[in-house]
Tab-separated table of C-alpha atoms in Angstrom:
chain	number	residue	atom	x	y	z
A	1	MET	CA	-24.474	0.207	17.310
A	2	LYS	CA	-22.454	3.406	16.936
A	3	THR	CA	-24.046	6.066	14.771
A	4	LEU	CA	-22.355	8.443	12.351
A	5	ARG	CA	-22.749	11.171	14.977
A	6	ASP	CA	-20.905	8.957	17.490
A	7	ASN	CA	-18.026	8.516	15.040
A	8	LYS	CA	-17.817	12.264	14.404
A	9	HIS	CA	-17.715	12.789	18.144
A	10	ILE	CA	-14.774	10.378	18.392
A	11	LEU	CA	-12.936	12.305	15.665
A	12	GLU	CA	-13.593	15.568	17.490
A	13	LEU	CA	-12.164	14.113	20.707
A	14	ILE	CA	-9.068	12.910	18.830
A	15	ASN	CA	-8.551	16.341	17.265
A	16	LYS	CA	-8.941	18.109	20.625
A	17	LYS	CA	-6.718	15.684	22.522
A	18	SER	CA	-3.310	17.183	23.380
A	19	TYR	CA	-3.960	20.026	20.934
A	20	ILE	CA	-1.186	22.224	22.349
A	21	LYS	CA	1.338	19.372	22.224
A	22	ARG	CA	0.293	18.477	18.672
A	23	THR	CA	0.572	22.109	17.575
A	24	ILE	CA	4.082	22.445	19.024
A	25	THR	CA	5.103	19.192	17.331
A	26	PHE	CA	3.638	20.441	14.055
A	27	LEU	CA	5.484	23.781	14.235
A	28	LEU	CA	8.750	22.067	15.184
A	29	GLY	CA	8.335	19.757	12.183
A	30	LEU	CA	7.842	22.711	9.833
A	31	LEU	CA	10.926	24.387	11.304
A	32	LEU	CA	13.102	21.313	10.709
A	33	VAL	CA	11.838	20.913	7.137
A	34	SER	CA	12.584	24.586	6.477
A	35	LEU	CA	16.081	24.381	7.978
A	36	SER	CA	16.845	21.324	5.876
A	37	TYR	CA	15.620	23.107	2.782
A	38	ASN	CA	17.622	26.304	3.359
A	39	ILE	CA	20.830	24.802	4.742
A	40	PHE	CA	21.350	21.586	2.785
A	41	LEU	CA	18.981	21.181	-0.162
A	42	ALA	CA	18.293	24.456	-1.968
A	43	PRO	CA	21.913	25.765	-1.885
A	44	ASN	CA	23.098	22.536	-3.550
A	45	ASN	CA	20.160	22.112	-5.975
A	46	LEU	CA	19.203	18.830	-4.309
A	47	VAL	CA	15.552	18.111	-5.107
A	48	PRO	CA	13.527	16.333	-2.379
A	49	GLY	CA	10.401	15.959	-4.500
A	50	GLY	CA	7.125	17.740	-3.794
A	51	VAL	CA	6.459	21.441	-4.163
A	52	THR	CA	9.730	22.281	-2.356
A	53	GLY	CA	11.637	20.356	-5.003
A	54	LEU	CA	9.635	22.031	-7.757
A	55	ALA	CA	10.552	25.417	-6.273
A	56	ILE	CA	14.267	24.561	-6.473
A	57	ILE	CA	13.907	23.683	-10.168
A	58	ILE	CA	11.863	26.786	-11.028
A	59	ASN	CA	14.188	29.008	-9.019
A	60	ASN	CA	16.975	28.004	-11.404
A	61	PHE	CA	15.113	29.833	-14.201
A	62	ILE	CA	13.214	32.514	-12.298
A	63	PRO	CA	15.134	34.362	-9.546
A	64	VAL	CA	12.165	34.647	-7.204
A	65	ASP	CA	12.113	33.841	-3.489
A	66	SER	CA	11.470	30.097	-3.160
A	67	SER	CA	8.899	30.668	-0.426
A	68	LEU	CA	6.741	32.659	-2.867
A	69	ILE	CA	6.905	29.867	-5.434
A	70	ILE	CA	5.903	27.316	-2.791
A	71	LEU	CA	3.078	29.558	-1.551
A	72	PHE	CA	1.805	30.075	-5.110
A	73	PHE	CA	1.630	26.360	-5.888
A	74	ASN	CA	0.167	25.488	-2.489
A	75	ILE	CA	-2.676	27.983	-2.955
A	76	LEU	CA	-3.390	26.608	-6.439
A	77	LEU	CA	-3.426	23.062	-5.070
A	78	LEU	CA	-5.696	24.045	-2.166
A	79	ILE	CA	-8.206	25.455	-4.644
A	80	LEU	CA	-7.933	22.287	-6.738
A	81	SER	CA	-8.359	20.190	-3.602
A	82	TYR	CA	-11.518	22.045	-2.608
A	83	PHE	CA	-13.224	21.204	-5.901
A	84	THR	CA	-11.944	17.630	-6.238
A	85	LEU	CA	-11.545	16.285	-2.696
A	86	GLY	CA	-14.080	18.385	-0.814
A	87	LYS	CA	-14.039	20.825	2.071
A	88	GLU	CA	-13.143	18.398	4.873
A	89	LYS	CA	-9.964	17.008	3.327
A	90	THR	CA	-8.900	20.451	2.154
A	91	ARG	CA	-9.315	21.910	5.650
A	92	ALA	CA	-6.780	19.412	7.024
A	93	THR	CA	-4.038	20.700	4.711
A	94	ILE	CA	-4.614	24.471	4.792
A	95	LEU	CA	-2.500	25.297	7.847
A	96	GLY	CA	0.589	23.374	6.733
A	97	ALA	CA	0.322	24.558	3.140
A	98	LEU	CA	0.288	28.223	4.208
A	99	LEU	CA	2.771	28.034	7.083
A	100	LEU	CA	5.521	26.052	5.324
A	101	PRO	CA	6.468	28.906	2.931
A	102	VAL	CA	6.378	31.296	5.913
A	103	PHE	CA	8.877	29.138	7.818
A	104	ILE	CA	11.072	28.790	4.722
A	105	SER	CA	11.079	32.574	4.326
A	106	ILE	CA	11.926	33.150	8.008
A	107	THR	CA	14.854	30.700	7.938
A	108	LYS	CA	16.286	31.572	4.509
A	109	ASN	CA	19.188	33.545	6.041
A	110	VAL	CA	19.894	31.077	8.837
A	111	THR	CA	23.369	30.351	7.423
A	112	ASP	CA	24.305	33.962	8.206
A	113	LEU	CA	24.067	33.117	11.903
A	114	PHE	CA	26.395	30.106	11.770
A	115	TYR	CA	28.562	28.566	9.080
A	116	ILE	CA	28.108	24.990	7.887
A	117	ASP	CA	30.206	23.657	5.031
A	118	THR	CA	27.635	21.972	2.781
A	119	SER	CA	29.878	21.625	-0.250
A	120	GLN	CA	30.101	17.850	0.217
A	121	LEU	CA	27.020	16.625	-1.634
A	122	LEU	CA	26.898	13.239	0.080
A	123	LEU	CA	26.904	14.779	3.557
A	124	SER	CA	24.334	17.369	2.507
A	125	SER	CA	22.130	14.624	1.063
A	126	VAL	CA	22.312	12.455	4.183
A	127	PHE	CA	21.852	15.227	6.758
A	128	GLY	CA	19.386	17.168	4.595
A	129	GLY	CA	17.262	14.073	3.942
A	130	ALA	CA	17.364	12.992	7.599
A	131	LEU	CA	16.412	16.448	8.894
A	132	PHE	CA	13.688	16.873	6.255
A	133	GLY	CA	12.281	13.385	6.928
A	134	PHE	CA	12.338	13.886	10.690
A	135	GLY	CA	10.485	17.186	10.333
A	136	ALA	CA	7.935	15.760	7.904
A	137	GLY	CA	7.382	12.815	10.248
A	138	LEU	CA	6.640	15.191	13.131
A	139	VAL	CA	4.123	17.074	10.978
A	140	PHE	CA	2.318	13.869	9.967
A	141	LYS	CA	2.456	12.416	13.481
A	142	ALA	CA	0.787	15.564	14.823
A	143	GLY	CA	-2.084	14.956	12.394
A	144	PHE	CA	-1.240	17.757	9.954
A	145	SER	CA	0.085	17.959	6.417
A	146	THR	CA	2.378	20.267	4.470
A	147	GLY	CA	-0.073	20.400	1.564
A	148	GLY	CA	1.687	20.614	-1.788
A	149	THR	CA	1.922	17.325	-3.657
A	150	ASP	CA	0.194	15.567	-0.750
A	151	ILE	CA	-2.940	17.022	-2.353
A	152	VAL	CA	-1.884	15.804	-5.802
A	153	ASN	CA	-1.285	12.330	-4.376
A	154	LEU	CA	-4.816	12.199	-2.951
A	155	ILE	CA	-6.322	13.415	-6.240
A	156	VAL	CA	-4.352	10.927	-8.346
A	157	SER	CA	-5.232	8.125	-5.926
A	158	LYS	CA	-8.939	9.008	-6.042
A	159	TYR	CA	-9.391	9.378	-9.793
A	160	PHE	CA	-6.929	6.772	-11.071
A	161	LYS	CA	-7.822	4.177	-8.413
A	162	ILE	CA	-4.258	3.587	-7.237
A	163	GLY	CA	-2.720	3.523	-3.779
A	164	ILE	CA	-1.285	6.591	-2.050
A	165	GLY	CA	2.179	5.020	-2.062
A	166	THR	CA	2.080	4.510	-5.824
A	167	SER	CA	0.750	8.013	-6.292
A	168	MET	CA	3.608	9.457	-4.223
A	169	LEU	CA	6.108	7.474	-6.272
A	170	LEU	CA	4.653	8.890	-9.494
A	171	THR	CA	4.427	12.546	-8.472
A	172	ASP	CA	7.703	12.812	-6.533
A	173	GLY	CA	9.441	10.590	-9.081
A	174	PHE	CA	8.317	12.851	-11.917
A	175	ILE	CA	9.651	15.964	-10.151
A	176	VAL	CA	12.969	14.341	-9.194
A	177	LEU	CA	13.404	12.893	-12.680
A	178	GLY	CA	12.685	16.314	-14.160
A	179	SER	CA	15.501	17.771	-12.059
A	180	SER	CA	18.027	15.684	-14.008
A	181	PHE	CA	17.370	17.768	-17.129
A	182	VAL	CA	18.196	20.913	-15.173
A	183	PHE	CA	20.914	19.893	-12.712
A	184	GLY	CA	22.346	16.756	-14.309
A	185	MET	CA	22.472	13.045	-13.491
A	186	THR	CA	24.740	13.413	-10.459
A	187	ARG	CA	22.201	15.608	-8.671
A	188	LEU	CA	19.489	13.140	-9.698
A	189	MET	CA	21.288	10.276	-7.953
A	190	TYR	CA	21.735	12.325	-4.789
A	191	SER	CA	18.063	13.347	-4.927
A	192	ILE	CA	17.024	9.682	-5.083
A	193	VAL	CA	19.132	9.046	-1.953
A	194	ILE	CA	17.386	11.985	-0.265
A	195	LEU	CA	13.916	10.649	-1.148
A	196	TYR	CA	14.802	7.276	0.338
A	197	ILE	CA	16.160	8.794	3.558
A	198	ILE	CA	13.104	11.046	3.892
A	199	SER	CA	10.722	8.091	3.575
A	200	ILE	CA	12.678	6.019	6.122
A	201	MET	CA	12.996	8.856	8.641
A	202	SER	CA	9.371	9.972	8.411
A	203	ASP	CA	8.169	6.383	8.890
A	204	ARG	CA	10.412	5.955	11.928
A	205	VAL	CA	9.113	9.167	13.497
A	206	ILE	CA	5.475	8.248	12.857
A	207	LEU	CA	5.685	4.589	13.887
A	208	GLY	CA	8.687	4.669	16.180
A	209	ILE	CA	11.410	2.034	16.355
A	210	SER	CA	10.014	-1.434	16.808
A	211	ASP	CA	11.179	-3.088	20.029
A	212	SER	CA	8.709	-5.989	19.835
A	213	LYS	CA	7.863	-8.772	17.411
A	214	ALA	CA	4.472	-10.333	16.726
A	215	PHE	CA	4.421	-14.048	15.855
A	216	TYR	CA	1.509	-15.731	14.052
A	217	ILE	CA	2.020	-19.478	14.269
A	218	ILE	CA	0.230	-22.414	12.627
A	219	THR	CA	1.427	-25.818	13.809
A	220	ASP	CA	0.182	-29.342	14.358
A	221	LYS	CA	1.708	-29.165	17.833
A	222	ASP	CA	-0.050	-26.018	18.992
A	223	ASP	CA	-0.408	-27.253	22.602
A	224	GLU	CA	3.348	-27.850	22.897
A	225	VAL	CA	4.196	-24.476	21.320
A	226	LYS	CA	1.677	-22.763	23.595
A	227	GLU	CA	3.197	-24.388	26.697
A	228	TYR	CA	6.696	-23.408	25.585
A	229	ILE	CA	5.654	-19.764	25.214
A	230	LEU	CA	3.697	-19.667	28.483
A	231	LYS	CA	6.059	-21.580	30.752
A	232	SER	CA	9.520	-21.295	29.203
A	233	LEU	CA	9.354	-17.753	27.812
A	234	ASN	CA	6.745	-16.436	30.296
A	235	HIS	CA	4.704	-14.638	27.650
A	236	GLY	CA	1.005	-14.726	26.855
A	237	VAL	CA	-0.594	-16.362	23.837
A	238	THR	CA	-3.822	-15.612	22.001
A	239	ILE	CA	-5.486	-18.384	19.986
A	240	PHE	CA	-7.508	-17.626	16.859
A	241	LYS	CA	-9.816	-20.063	15.127
A	242	ALA	CA	-9.113	-20.141	11.391
A	243	LYS	CA	-9.944	-22.202	8.316
A	244	GLY	CA	-7.423	-23.126	5.638
A	245	GLY	CA	-8.193	-21.662	2.231
A	246	PHE	CA	-7.111	-24.761	0.275
A	247	LYS	CA	-8.010	-27.782	2.412
A	248	LYS	CA	-10.828	-26.004	4.297
A	249	GLU	CA	-9.541	-27.475	7.562
A	250	ASN	CA	-10.162	-25.748	10.889
A	251	ARG	CA	-6.875	-24.715	12.489
A	252	ASN	CA	-5.631	-22.772	15.484
A	253	VAL	CA	-3.453	-19.714	14.950
A	254	LEU	CA	-1.260	-18.788	17.914
A	255	MET	CA	-0.442	-15.095	18.264
A	256	CYS	CA	2.296	-13.904	20.592
A	257	VAL	CA	3.981	-10.508	21.057
A	258	LEU	CA	7.349	-10.464	22.772
A	259	PRO	CA	10.471	-8.256	23.006
A	260	THR	CA	12.782	-8.339	19.983
A	261	LYS	CA	15.620	-9.668	22.156
A	262	GLU	CA	13.612	-12.889	22.638
A	263	TYR	CA	12.888	-13.333	18.924
A	264	TYR	CA	15.598	-15.980	18.507
A	265	ARG	CA	14.415	-18.066	21.465
A	266	LEU	CA	10.857	-18.286	20.171
A	267	ARG	CA	11.804	-18.784	16.527
A	268	THR	CA	14.256	-21.565	17.369
A	269	GLY	CA	11.889	-23.090	19.908
A	270	ILE	CA	9.095	-23.353	17.338
A	271	SER	CA	11.429	-25.074	14.877
A	272	GLU	CA	12.603	-27.533	17.552
A	273	ILE	CA	9.030	-28.437	18.519
A	274	ASP	CA	7.668	-28.668	14.956
A	275	LYS	CA	10.071	-28.314	12.031
A	276	ASP	CA	7.057	-28.100	9.673
A	277	ALA	CA	5.406	-25.232	11.556
A	278	PHE	CA	4.354	-22.202	9.548
A	279	PHE	CA	4.785	-18.792	11.170
A	280	VAL	CA	4.896	-15.137	10.207
A	281	VAL	CA	6.890	-12.541	12.155
A	282	THR	CA	6.135	-8.814	11.955
A	283	ASP	CA	7.327	-5.703	13.755
A	284	ALA	CA	5.040	-4.509	16.551
A	285	TYR	CA	5.552	-0.764	16.949
A	286	GLU	CA	3.138	-0.188	19.822
A	287	VAL	CA	1.855	-2.681	22.360
A	288	PHE	CA	-0.806	-1.738	24.914
A	289	GLY	CA	-2.348	-3.713	27.736
A	290	GLY	CA	-1.777	-7.389	28.340
A	291	GLU	CA	1.019	-8.532	30.600
């Protein structure tokens, strides 16, 4: 049986693995987030949620460098995190929380080097959200965080017993909704588009684009379905023993992972063999080993 010390050792190995590559990915992610902020979002008062969005709102009333506002709130949230979440979780967010305002400050005059017409709000929303989401995804994939409302999300999740996703919706939603009172409803609608694009892009960067499907199949003709997969499609099958929750019957569950391009052949084949078969299909983002 693995001990707690064994598990800590595993975490240490994970953190040390490809550290240089992870650091470069992290820094590149911060750079892309900062470029998105300074080129597309801040100049057009488009609020992406989080502390960066809060800085855009506050900057409308107080003409202070946005990077200083972001740094101020990140330091406050780091202190709050230390006392509510503990030292370990706080340590994981320190680097991103302190470096993000530095990158935003460094890139604030980037539009002086080259001109980009960002007057079209729809284009700015799409490209700004995509660039921001791609950068944020790189940061998260490298195992880091940008701090800010990520800390608030963890605190809300811990003390109100709700999921991280719901917590993010509440905190970012509150900030974006608040922007409507400052910048109007049109900017609010564009900001909602940006939030959606950011979430989609960051997920795609973290998980990748699925090129495989995983089938979980329950059928009375499991031998025939298994033979079809093995001999006609030339893919492997794993069989799980399961018990029905209602009838308490023992059943076999067939699990098969195959390329997305062969999804139709398996789906149609199952229906031809047993029109009453029950199956669930999910995206498989990473597949290791096997055939």
